[in-house]
XYZ file of C-alpha atoms in Angstrom:
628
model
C 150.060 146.732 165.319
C 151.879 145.990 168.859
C 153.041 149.229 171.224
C 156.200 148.783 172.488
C 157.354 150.322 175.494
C 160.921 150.942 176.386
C 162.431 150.197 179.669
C 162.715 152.585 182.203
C 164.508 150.969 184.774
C 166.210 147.499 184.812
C 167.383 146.340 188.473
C 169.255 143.047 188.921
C 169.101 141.112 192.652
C 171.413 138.787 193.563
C 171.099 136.569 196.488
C 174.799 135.749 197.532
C 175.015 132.017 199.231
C 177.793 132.266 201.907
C 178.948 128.893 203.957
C 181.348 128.996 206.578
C 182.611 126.459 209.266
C 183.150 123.343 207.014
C 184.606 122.308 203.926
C 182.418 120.791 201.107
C 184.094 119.245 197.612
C 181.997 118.286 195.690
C 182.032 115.356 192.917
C 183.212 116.433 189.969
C 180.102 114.909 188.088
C 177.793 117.573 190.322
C 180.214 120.533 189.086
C 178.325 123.073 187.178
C 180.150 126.298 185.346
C 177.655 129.412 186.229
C 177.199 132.707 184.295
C 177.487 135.447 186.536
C 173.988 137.379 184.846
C 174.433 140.254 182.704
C 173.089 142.975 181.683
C 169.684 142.742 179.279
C 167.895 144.925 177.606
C 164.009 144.137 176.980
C 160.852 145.573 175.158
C 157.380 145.628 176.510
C 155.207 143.896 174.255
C 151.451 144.397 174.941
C 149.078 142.252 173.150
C 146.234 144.786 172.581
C 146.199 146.141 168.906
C 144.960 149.728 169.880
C 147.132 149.652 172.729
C 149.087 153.409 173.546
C 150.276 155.381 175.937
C 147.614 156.814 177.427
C 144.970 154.227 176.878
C 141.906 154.855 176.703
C 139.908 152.251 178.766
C 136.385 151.302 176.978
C 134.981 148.141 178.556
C 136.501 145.582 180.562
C 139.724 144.210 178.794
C 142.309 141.532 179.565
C 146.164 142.441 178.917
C 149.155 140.238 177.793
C 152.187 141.323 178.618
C 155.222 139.988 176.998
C 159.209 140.759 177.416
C 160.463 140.956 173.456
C 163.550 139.871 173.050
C 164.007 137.944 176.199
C 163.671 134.692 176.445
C 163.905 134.099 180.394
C 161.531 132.652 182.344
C 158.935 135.033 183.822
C 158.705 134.299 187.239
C 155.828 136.846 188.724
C 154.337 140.311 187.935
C 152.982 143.132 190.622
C 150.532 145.526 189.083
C 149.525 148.388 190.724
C 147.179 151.297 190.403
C 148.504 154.082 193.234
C 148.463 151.409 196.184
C 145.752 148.793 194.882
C 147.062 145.757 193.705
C 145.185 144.210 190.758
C 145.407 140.782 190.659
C 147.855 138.798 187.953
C 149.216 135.725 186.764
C 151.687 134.180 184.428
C 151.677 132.307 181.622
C 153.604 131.157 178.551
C 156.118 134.228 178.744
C 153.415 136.402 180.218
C 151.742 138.470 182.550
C 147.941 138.855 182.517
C 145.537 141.112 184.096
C 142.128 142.568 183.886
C 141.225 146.125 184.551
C 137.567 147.154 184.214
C 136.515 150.889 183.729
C 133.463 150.851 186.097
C 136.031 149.942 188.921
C 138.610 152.338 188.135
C 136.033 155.374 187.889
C 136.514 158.328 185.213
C 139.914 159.979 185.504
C 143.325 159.670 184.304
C 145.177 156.538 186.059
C 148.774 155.277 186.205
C 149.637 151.686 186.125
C 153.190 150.432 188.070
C 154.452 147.190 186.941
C 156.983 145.249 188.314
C 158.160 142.122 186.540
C 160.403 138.995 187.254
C 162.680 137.360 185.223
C 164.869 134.513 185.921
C 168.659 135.236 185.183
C 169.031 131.339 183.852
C 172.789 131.888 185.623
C 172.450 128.573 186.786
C 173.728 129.584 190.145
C 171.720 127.592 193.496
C 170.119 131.265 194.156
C 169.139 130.857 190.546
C 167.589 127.227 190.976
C 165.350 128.060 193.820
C 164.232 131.365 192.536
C 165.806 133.891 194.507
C 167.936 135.294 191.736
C 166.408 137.055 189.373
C 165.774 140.603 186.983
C 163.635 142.629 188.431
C 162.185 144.877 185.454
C 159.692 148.207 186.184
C 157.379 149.485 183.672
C 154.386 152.063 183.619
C 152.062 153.524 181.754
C 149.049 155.587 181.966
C 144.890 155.071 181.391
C 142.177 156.850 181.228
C 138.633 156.734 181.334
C 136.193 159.027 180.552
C 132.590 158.419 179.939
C 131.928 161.856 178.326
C 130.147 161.057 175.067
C 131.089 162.459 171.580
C 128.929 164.578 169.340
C 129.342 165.108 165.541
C 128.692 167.632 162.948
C 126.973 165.629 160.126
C 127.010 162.611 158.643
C 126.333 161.312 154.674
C 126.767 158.164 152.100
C 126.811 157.569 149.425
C 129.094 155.880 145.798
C 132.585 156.833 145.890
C 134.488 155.760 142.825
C 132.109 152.408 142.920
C 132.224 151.636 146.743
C 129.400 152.770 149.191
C 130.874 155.286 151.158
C 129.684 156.338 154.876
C 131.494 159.748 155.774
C 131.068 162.012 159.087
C 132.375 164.923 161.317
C 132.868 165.046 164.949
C 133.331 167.769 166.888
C 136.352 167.309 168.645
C 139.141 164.838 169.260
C 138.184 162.696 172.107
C 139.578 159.470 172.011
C 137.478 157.392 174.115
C 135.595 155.771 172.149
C 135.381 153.597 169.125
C 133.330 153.040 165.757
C 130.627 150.757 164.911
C 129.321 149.793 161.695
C 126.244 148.062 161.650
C 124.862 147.070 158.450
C 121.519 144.192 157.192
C 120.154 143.568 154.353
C 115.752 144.047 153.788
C 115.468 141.194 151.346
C 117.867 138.423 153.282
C 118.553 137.435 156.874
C 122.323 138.497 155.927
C 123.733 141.216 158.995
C 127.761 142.386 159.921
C 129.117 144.757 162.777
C 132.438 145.769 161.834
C 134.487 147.831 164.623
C 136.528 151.265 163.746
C 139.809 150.997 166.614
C 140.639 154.501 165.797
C 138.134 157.684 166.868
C 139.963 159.506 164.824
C 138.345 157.797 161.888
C 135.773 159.588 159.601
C 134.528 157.529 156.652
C 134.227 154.004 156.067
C 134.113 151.999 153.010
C 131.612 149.144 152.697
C 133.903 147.031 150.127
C 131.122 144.010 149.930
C 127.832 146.796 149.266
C 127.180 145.467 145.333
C 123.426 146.605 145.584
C 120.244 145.757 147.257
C 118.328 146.767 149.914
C 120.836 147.672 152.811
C 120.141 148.975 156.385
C 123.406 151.125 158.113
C 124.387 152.288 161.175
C 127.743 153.790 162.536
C 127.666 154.508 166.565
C 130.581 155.960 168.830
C 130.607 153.247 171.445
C 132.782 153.898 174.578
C 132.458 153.745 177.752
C 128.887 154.039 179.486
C 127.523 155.440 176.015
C 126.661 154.680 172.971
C 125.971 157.661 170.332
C 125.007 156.761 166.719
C 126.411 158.819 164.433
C 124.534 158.146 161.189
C 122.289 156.050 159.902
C 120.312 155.084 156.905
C 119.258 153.192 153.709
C 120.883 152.675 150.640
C 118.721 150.749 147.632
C 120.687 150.252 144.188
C 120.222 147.523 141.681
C 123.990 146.795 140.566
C 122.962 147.703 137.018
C 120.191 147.841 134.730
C 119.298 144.519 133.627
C 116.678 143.425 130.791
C 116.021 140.369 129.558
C 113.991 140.765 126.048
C 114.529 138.737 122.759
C 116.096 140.133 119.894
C 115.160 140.185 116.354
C 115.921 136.387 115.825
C 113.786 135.484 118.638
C 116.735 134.679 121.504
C 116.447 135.293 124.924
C 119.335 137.971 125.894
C 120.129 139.556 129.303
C 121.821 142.900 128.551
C 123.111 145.069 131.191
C 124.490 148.509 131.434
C 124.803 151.383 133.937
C 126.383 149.853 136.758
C 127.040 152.364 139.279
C 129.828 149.412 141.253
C 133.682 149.476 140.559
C 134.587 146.421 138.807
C 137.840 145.487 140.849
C 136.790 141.848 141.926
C 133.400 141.729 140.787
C 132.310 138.126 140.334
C 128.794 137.317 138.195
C 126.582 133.899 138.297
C 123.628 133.341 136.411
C 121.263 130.097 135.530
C 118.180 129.706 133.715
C 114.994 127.526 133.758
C 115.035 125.818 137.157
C 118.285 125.209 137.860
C 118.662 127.009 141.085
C 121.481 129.345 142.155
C 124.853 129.938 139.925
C 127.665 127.700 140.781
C 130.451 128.875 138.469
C 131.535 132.803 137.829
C 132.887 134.972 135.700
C 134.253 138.470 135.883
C 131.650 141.199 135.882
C 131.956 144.189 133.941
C 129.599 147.309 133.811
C 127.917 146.208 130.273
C 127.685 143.102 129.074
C 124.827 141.068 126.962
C 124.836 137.016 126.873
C 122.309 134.574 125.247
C 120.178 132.821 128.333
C 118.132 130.517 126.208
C 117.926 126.737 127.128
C 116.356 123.935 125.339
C 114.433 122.760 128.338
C 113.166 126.415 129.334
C 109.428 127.007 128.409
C 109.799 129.958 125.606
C 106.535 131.712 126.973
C 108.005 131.628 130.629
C 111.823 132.141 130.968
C 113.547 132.762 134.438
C 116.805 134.250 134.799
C 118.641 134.309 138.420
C 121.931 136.564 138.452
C 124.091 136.621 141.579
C 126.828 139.390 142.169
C 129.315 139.783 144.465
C 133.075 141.186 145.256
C 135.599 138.229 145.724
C 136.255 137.590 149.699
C 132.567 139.271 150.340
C 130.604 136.685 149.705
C 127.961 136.807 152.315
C 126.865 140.358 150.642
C 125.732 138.978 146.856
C 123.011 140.543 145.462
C 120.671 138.111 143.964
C 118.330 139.369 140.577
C 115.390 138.085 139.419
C 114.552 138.250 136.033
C 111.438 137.249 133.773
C 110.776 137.275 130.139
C 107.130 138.902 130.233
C 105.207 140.817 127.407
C 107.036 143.981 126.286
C 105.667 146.719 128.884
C 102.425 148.288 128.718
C 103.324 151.314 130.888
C 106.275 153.373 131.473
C 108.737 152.323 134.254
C 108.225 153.476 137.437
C 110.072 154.132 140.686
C 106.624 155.024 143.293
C 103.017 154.212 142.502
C 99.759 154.829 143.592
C 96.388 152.801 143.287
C 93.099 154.412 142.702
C 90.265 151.978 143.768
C 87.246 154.158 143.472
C 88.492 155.863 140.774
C 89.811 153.100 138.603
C 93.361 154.319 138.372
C 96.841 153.890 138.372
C 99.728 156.677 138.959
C 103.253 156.458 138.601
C 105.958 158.169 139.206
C 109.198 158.315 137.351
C 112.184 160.127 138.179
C 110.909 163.135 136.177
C 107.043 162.463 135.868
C 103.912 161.316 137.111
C 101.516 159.555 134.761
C 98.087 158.832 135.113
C 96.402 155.118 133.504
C 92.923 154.131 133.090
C 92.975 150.782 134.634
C 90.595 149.709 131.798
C 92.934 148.941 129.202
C 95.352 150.675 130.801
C 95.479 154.066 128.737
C 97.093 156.930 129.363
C 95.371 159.327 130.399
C 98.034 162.280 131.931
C 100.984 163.389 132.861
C 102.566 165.898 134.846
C 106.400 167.001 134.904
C 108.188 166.854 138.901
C 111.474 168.047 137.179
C 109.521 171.662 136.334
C 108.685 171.466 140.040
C 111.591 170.972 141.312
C 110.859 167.588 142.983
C 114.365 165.263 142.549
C 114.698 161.721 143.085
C 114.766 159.235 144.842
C 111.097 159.584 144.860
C 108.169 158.419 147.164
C 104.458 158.733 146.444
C 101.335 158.444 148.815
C 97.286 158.903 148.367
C 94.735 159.710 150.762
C 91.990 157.215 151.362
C 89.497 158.998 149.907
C 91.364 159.448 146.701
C 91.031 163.170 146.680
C 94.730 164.163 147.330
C 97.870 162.596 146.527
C 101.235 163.280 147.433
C 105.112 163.254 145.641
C 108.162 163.588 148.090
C 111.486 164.411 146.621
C 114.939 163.697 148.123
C 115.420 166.990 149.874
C 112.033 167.502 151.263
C 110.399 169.149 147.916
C 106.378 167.757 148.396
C 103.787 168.159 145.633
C 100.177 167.932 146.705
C 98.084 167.718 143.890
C 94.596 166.353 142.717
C 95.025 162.966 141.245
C 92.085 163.186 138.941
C 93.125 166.929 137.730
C 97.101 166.296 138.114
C 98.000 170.237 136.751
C 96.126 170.597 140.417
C 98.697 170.916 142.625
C 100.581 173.039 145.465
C 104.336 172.633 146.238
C 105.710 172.295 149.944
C 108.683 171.954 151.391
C 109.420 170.217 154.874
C 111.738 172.282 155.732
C 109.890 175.143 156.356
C 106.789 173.048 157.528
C 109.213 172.029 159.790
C 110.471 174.727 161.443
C 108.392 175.374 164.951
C 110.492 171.715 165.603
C 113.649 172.498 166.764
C 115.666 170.312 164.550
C 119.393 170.673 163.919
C 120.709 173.257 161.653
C 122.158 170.059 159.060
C 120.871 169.714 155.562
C 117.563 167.959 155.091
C 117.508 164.452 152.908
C 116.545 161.026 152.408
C 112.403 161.842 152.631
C 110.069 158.967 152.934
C 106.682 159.359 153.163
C 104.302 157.135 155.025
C 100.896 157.434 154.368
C 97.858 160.266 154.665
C 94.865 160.432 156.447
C 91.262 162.263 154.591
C 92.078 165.324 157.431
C 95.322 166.525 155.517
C 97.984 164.862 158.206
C 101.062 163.422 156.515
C 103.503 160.714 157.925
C 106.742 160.846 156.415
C 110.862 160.116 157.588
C 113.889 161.819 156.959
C 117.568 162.418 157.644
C 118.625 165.837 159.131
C 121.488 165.575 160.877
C 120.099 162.201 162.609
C 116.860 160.383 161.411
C 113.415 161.493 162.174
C 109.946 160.487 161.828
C 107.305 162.701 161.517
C 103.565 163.576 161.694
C 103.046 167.090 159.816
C 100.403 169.419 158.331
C 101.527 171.172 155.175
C 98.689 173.518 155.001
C 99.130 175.057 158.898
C 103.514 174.691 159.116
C 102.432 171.922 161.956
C 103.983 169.378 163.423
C 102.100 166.770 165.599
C 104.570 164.407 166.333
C 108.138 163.560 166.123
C 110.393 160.782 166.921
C 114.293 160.514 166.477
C 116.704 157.567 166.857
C 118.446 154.370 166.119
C 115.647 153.465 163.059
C 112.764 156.190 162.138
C 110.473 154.746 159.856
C 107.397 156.883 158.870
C 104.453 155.836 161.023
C 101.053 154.623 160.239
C 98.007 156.767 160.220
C 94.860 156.343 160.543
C 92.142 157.605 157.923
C 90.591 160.188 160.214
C 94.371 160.913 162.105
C 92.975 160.275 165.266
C 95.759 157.059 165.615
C 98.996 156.706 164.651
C 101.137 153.723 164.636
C 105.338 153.623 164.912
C 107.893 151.582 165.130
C 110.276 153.105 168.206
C 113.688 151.878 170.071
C 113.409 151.491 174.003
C 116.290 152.000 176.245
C 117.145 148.508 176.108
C 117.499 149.560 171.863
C 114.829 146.957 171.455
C 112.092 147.705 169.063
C 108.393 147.867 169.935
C 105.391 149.138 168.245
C 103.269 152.073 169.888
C 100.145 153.102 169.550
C 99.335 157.107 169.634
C 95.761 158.861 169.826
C 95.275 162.143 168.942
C 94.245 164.708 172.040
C 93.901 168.125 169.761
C 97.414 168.820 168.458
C 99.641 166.365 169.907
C 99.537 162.490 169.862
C 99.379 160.633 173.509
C 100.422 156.529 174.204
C 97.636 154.728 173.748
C 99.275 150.948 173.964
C 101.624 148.746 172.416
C 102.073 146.202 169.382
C 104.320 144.428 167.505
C 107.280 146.610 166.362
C 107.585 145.974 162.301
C 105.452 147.897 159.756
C 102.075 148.677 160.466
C 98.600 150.354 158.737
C 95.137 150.735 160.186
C 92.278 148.661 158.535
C 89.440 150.272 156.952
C 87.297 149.450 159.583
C 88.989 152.283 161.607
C 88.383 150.052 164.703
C 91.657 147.789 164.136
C 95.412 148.423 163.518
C 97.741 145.275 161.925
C 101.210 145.028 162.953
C 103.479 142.956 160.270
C 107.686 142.481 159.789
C 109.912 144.372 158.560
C 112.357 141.927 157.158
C 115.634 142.730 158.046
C 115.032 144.147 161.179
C 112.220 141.854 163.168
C 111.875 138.115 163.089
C 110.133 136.218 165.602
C 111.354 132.844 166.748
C 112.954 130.983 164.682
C 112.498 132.796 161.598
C 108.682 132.464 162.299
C 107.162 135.981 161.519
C 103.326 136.976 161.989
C 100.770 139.562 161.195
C 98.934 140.464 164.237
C 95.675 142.247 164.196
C 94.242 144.401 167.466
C 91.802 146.123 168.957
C 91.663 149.776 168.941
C 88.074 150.113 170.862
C 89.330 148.625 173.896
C 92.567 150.987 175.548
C 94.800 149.436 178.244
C 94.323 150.874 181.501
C 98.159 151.241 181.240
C 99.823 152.595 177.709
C 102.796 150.423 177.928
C 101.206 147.632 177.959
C 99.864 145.608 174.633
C 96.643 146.256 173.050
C 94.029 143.499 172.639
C 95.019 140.898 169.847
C 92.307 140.127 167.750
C 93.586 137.537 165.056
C 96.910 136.349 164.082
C 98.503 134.283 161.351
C 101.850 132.865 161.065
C 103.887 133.273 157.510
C 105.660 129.802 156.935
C 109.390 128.805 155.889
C 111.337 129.489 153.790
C 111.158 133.237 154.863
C 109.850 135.553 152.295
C 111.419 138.220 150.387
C 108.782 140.967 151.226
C 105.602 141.872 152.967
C 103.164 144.610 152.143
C 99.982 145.694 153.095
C 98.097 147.179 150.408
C 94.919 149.525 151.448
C 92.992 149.599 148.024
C 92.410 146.069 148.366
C 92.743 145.305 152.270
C 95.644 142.679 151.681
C 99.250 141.814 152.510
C 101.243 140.582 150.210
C 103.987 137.954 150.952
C 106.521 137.970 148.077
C 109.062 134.854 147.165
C 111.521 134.152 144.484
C 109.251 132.916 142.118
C 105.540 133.690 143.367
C 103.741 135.766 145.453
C 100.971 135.085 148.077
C 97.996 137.353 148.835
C 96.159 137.170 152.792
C 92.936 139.023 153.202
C 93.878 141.085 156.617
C 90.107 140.935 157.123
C 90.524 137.485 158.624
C 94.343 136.908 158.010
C 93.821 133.886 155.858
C 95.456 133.226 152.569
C 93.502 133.649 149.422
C 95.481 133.996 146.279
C 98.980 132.903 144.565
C 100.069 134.899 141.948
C 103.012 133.311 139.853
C 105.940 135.167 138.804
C 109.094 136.961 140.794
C 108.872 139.639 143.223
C 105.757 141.182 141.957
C 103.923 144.181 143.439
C 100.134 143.964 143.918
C 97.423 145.952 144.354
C 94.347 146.546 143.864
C 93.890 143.061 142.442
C 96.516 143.882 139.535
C 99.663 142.587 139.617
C 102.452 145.459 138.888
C 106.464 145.118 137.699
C 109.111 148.282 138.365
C 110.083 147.895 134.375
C 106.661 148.889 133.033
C 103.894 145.967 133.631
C 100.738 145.826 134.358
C 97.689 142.951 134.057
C 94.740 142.092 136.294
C 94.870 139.302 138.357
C 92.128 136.496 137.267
């Protein structure tokens, strides 16, 4: 929208030409009728789409000024600020000027402008510029670098659109919104800017699933708060791809969770790359996919989704037609090396399988304890505790090999010695556990945190809050932890801790990214988190350093040990997987295995997107074989 001011005052100057002593005729070709000027009456149009009176003054900004409705020549501008004179110019109809908050300091400000427009009388005063409308104007801004502070801050689906929604405290109006938002599986990443402080939700039109990292930040001037942040992960429905009692290949879908307003679907089969024509997508559907040149034993589906004008944000599934599971879908896992096992997690149970032949072996209900998704699962090293988060904090430790084993926390009162704001706790991730009882985990209370904790003593070792907290990596015995933290400069950087009784002290720097410590318990390995770090070029390593050897300074880097490049075309994942001591680099159709004992590759393991460990080779739907 344009502001318009109204004019306040409107003076006219005439410069009268008076000859005397002679007598001048001129030729009648040279005679020219003038227009003695008239009144006008003019609008202030200011080309600045947040633009009011006051104005709040953010960041250095450049003003057009325009007369509406007049189309004289402008012929200057003055600007003032009390008795400083800003510098101006004109062009095409209008007067521009800069004015920079650091130079006009924090305070309310008012801005005198006087502008100069020809009369077009035709008069000789008027043809040499000394006739001419003088028109005054002003108008007030402020700046104030007092940051903002808000109440809470959620998101979620709202009638099929992800939803970001928050409270603020009071109504300042110097600042405005930012909405940062990038995708874990793709290099895809938008900003989009709020004007208006007064707003309090925003919806992401474009979100049709995936993995999806968000941020919203009051930016004004001098400061920059963020308000929320967080992770959303949602497949855009449930999609299987089995054959049906005639032997065809059918996707089916159902469940979708997205409002269908503009939804546009793709999908090929075989090896024909990505969809190139589109149809409307509905919540359910179910279509034949088979091909005459697709291999029957092997068939490949690709779907791409995505809302018309939001291209950039399709979701790409990958689909396979594999055996008919052999265990039951699973949302969190956890390997058992020693002990030969596999246990998964469910939104309402954990199961336990005997790796040999996969058998069932046990089961144990998390809706009895009161553990809700979404779900994350981690196991100690030594494979004698394991450990079940729940959304709101709800932990069950339990024995994996004696599952009815088990004691119930909850991180919000192991929290509590901690300080943390008053706002409801969600969103739990846990890291990892070391054989002492220490567990690493992340979670959203008011503002992200990452945290090391002790269940059993109410403890907490060490916290972080900011921009991204992602659990941090701990060491078997917890005497090192590893996390990914933003610096001043909101850079990321990977830090190093060492335990000094019960607190956690710099030790040195790595590679920000995900991390884990090696079961040598002599070396730490720093790897990407896609999404968030890339090295040059889209050239991303796993770095491997020495934990025996301390800077003499902690912010400096640790010893690098061994390094290995991952090559184009970037992948779609990275893990590091402890049962077997190997990261995992997943693409479209295949996945690669490096032995982080040397950081050379070792293994390719056909098929899309898999999971492995332990030297199996594990699908979300209910999969599992061993890897020859």
């Amino acid at each position: 929208m344009k502001l318009i001011f109204k004019e306040r005052g409107l003076y006219l100057s005439l410069v009268l030409l008076a000859l005397f002593g002679c007598k001048f005729e001129p030729f009648e070709e040279y005679e020219v009728e003038i227009t003695p000027p008239q009144p006008i009456s003019v609008t202030f149009t200011v080309d600045e789409p947040a633009l009011k009176d006051p104005y709040y003054l953010m960041q250095s900004t450049q003003f057009f000024i325009r007369l509406g409705g007049l189309e004289n020549r402008m012929v200057a501008g003055e600007i003032k600020q009390g008795h400083h004179l800003i510098p101006s110019g004109v062009s095409n109809m209008a007067v521009m000027f800069t004015l920079d908050p650091a130079k006009l300091g924090n305070g309310t400000h008012t801005l005198d402008m006087v502008l100069y427009a020809s009369t077009n009388s035709g008069s000789l005063a008027d043809r040499v510029g000394e006739e001419y409308y003088v028109i005054n104007q002003t108008f007030t801004v402020v700046v104030d670098s007092t940051p903002p502070t808000f109440r809470s801050f959620r998101a979620g689906m709202e009638n099929g659109y992800l939803t970001l929604r928050w409270d603020r405290n009071h109504p300042r109006e110097n600042f405005i919104y930012k909405v940062k938002r990038s995708y874990s599986d793709t290099w895809f990443h938008q900003d989009t800017l709020l004007g208006s402080s007064k707003e309090n939700h925003y919806i992401d039109p474009g979100y049709v699933g995936g993995k999806m990292n968000f941020q919203v930040i009051a930016q004004g001037f001098g400061f920059e708060v963020v308000v929320g942040s967080g992770e959303i992960s949602m497949a855009p429905a449930d999609f299987v791809l089995r054959r049906d009692s005639e032997g065809i290949a059918r996707l089916r879908w159902s469940a979708s969770a997205l409002n269908p307003q503009g939804l546009q679907m793709g999908w090929t089969s075989g090896h024909q790359g990505r969809p190139t024509s589109w149809t409307p997508f509905t919540g359910a559907g179910d279509i034949a996919v088979d091909e005459t040149d697709m291999d029957p034993s092997n068939i490949y589906v690709y779907v791409d989704i995505f809302r018309r004008g939001y291209y950039a944000q399709r979701v790409q599934t990958d689909l396979m037609l594999t055996p008919n599971g052999n265990i039951h879908p699973f949302k969190a896992y956890a390997m058992m090396k020693e002990g030969h096992k596999l246990i998964i997690a469910t939104d309402k149970k954990l199961y336990r399988y005997n790796l040999d032949g996969f058998v069932l072996e046990d089961s144990l209900s998390l809706e009895e304890k009161g553990i809700t998704p979404p779900l994350s699962m981690v196991i100690q090293p030594d494979e004698s505790r394991a450990y079940v988060s729940g959304d709101r904090g709800q932990i069950l430790r339990f024995n994996p090999l004696h599952m009815q084993e088990g004691t119930l926390f909850s991180l919000e009162t192991a929290t509590q010695g901690a300080s943390l704001p008053s706002a409801a706790l969600a969103a739990t991730t846990l890291g990892n556990a070391s054989n002492s009882g220490l567990l690493t985990v992340a979670f959203w209370k008011g503002k992200p945190f990452s945290m090391v904790v002790n269940l059993e003593k109410l403890q907490v070792l060490w916290q972080y809050t900011g921009a991204n907290a992602y659990p941090p990596a701990i060491s078997e015995d917890g005497n090192f932890i590893a996390a990914e933290i933003t610096t001043g400069e909101s850079k990321q950087m990977g830090m190093v801790y060492k335990r000094n009784l019960d607190e956690y002290r710099s030790f040195g720097t790595i590679d920000p990214g995900k991390h884990a410590f090696l079961p040598t318990g002599r070396e730490v390995l720093s790897y990407p988190r896609l999404g968030e770090y890339t090295g040059e070029r889209g050239v991303v390593y796993a770095r491997v350093y020495n934990l025996q050897r301390a800077p003499q300074d902690a912010s400096k880097s640790l010893e690098e040990l061994r390094n290995n490049q991952f090559a184009n075309p970037t992948p779609r994942g990275i893990d590091y997987d402890l049962a077997s001591n190997t990261i995992s680099i997943r693409y479209q159709f295949l996945t690669f295995t490096m032995n982080a004992a040397n950081l050379e590759y070792e293994n390719t393991v056909n098929g899309p997107l898999l999971i492995i460990s332990n030297n199996h080779a594990l699908r979300s739907y209910g999969h599992i074989e061993a890897i020859p």
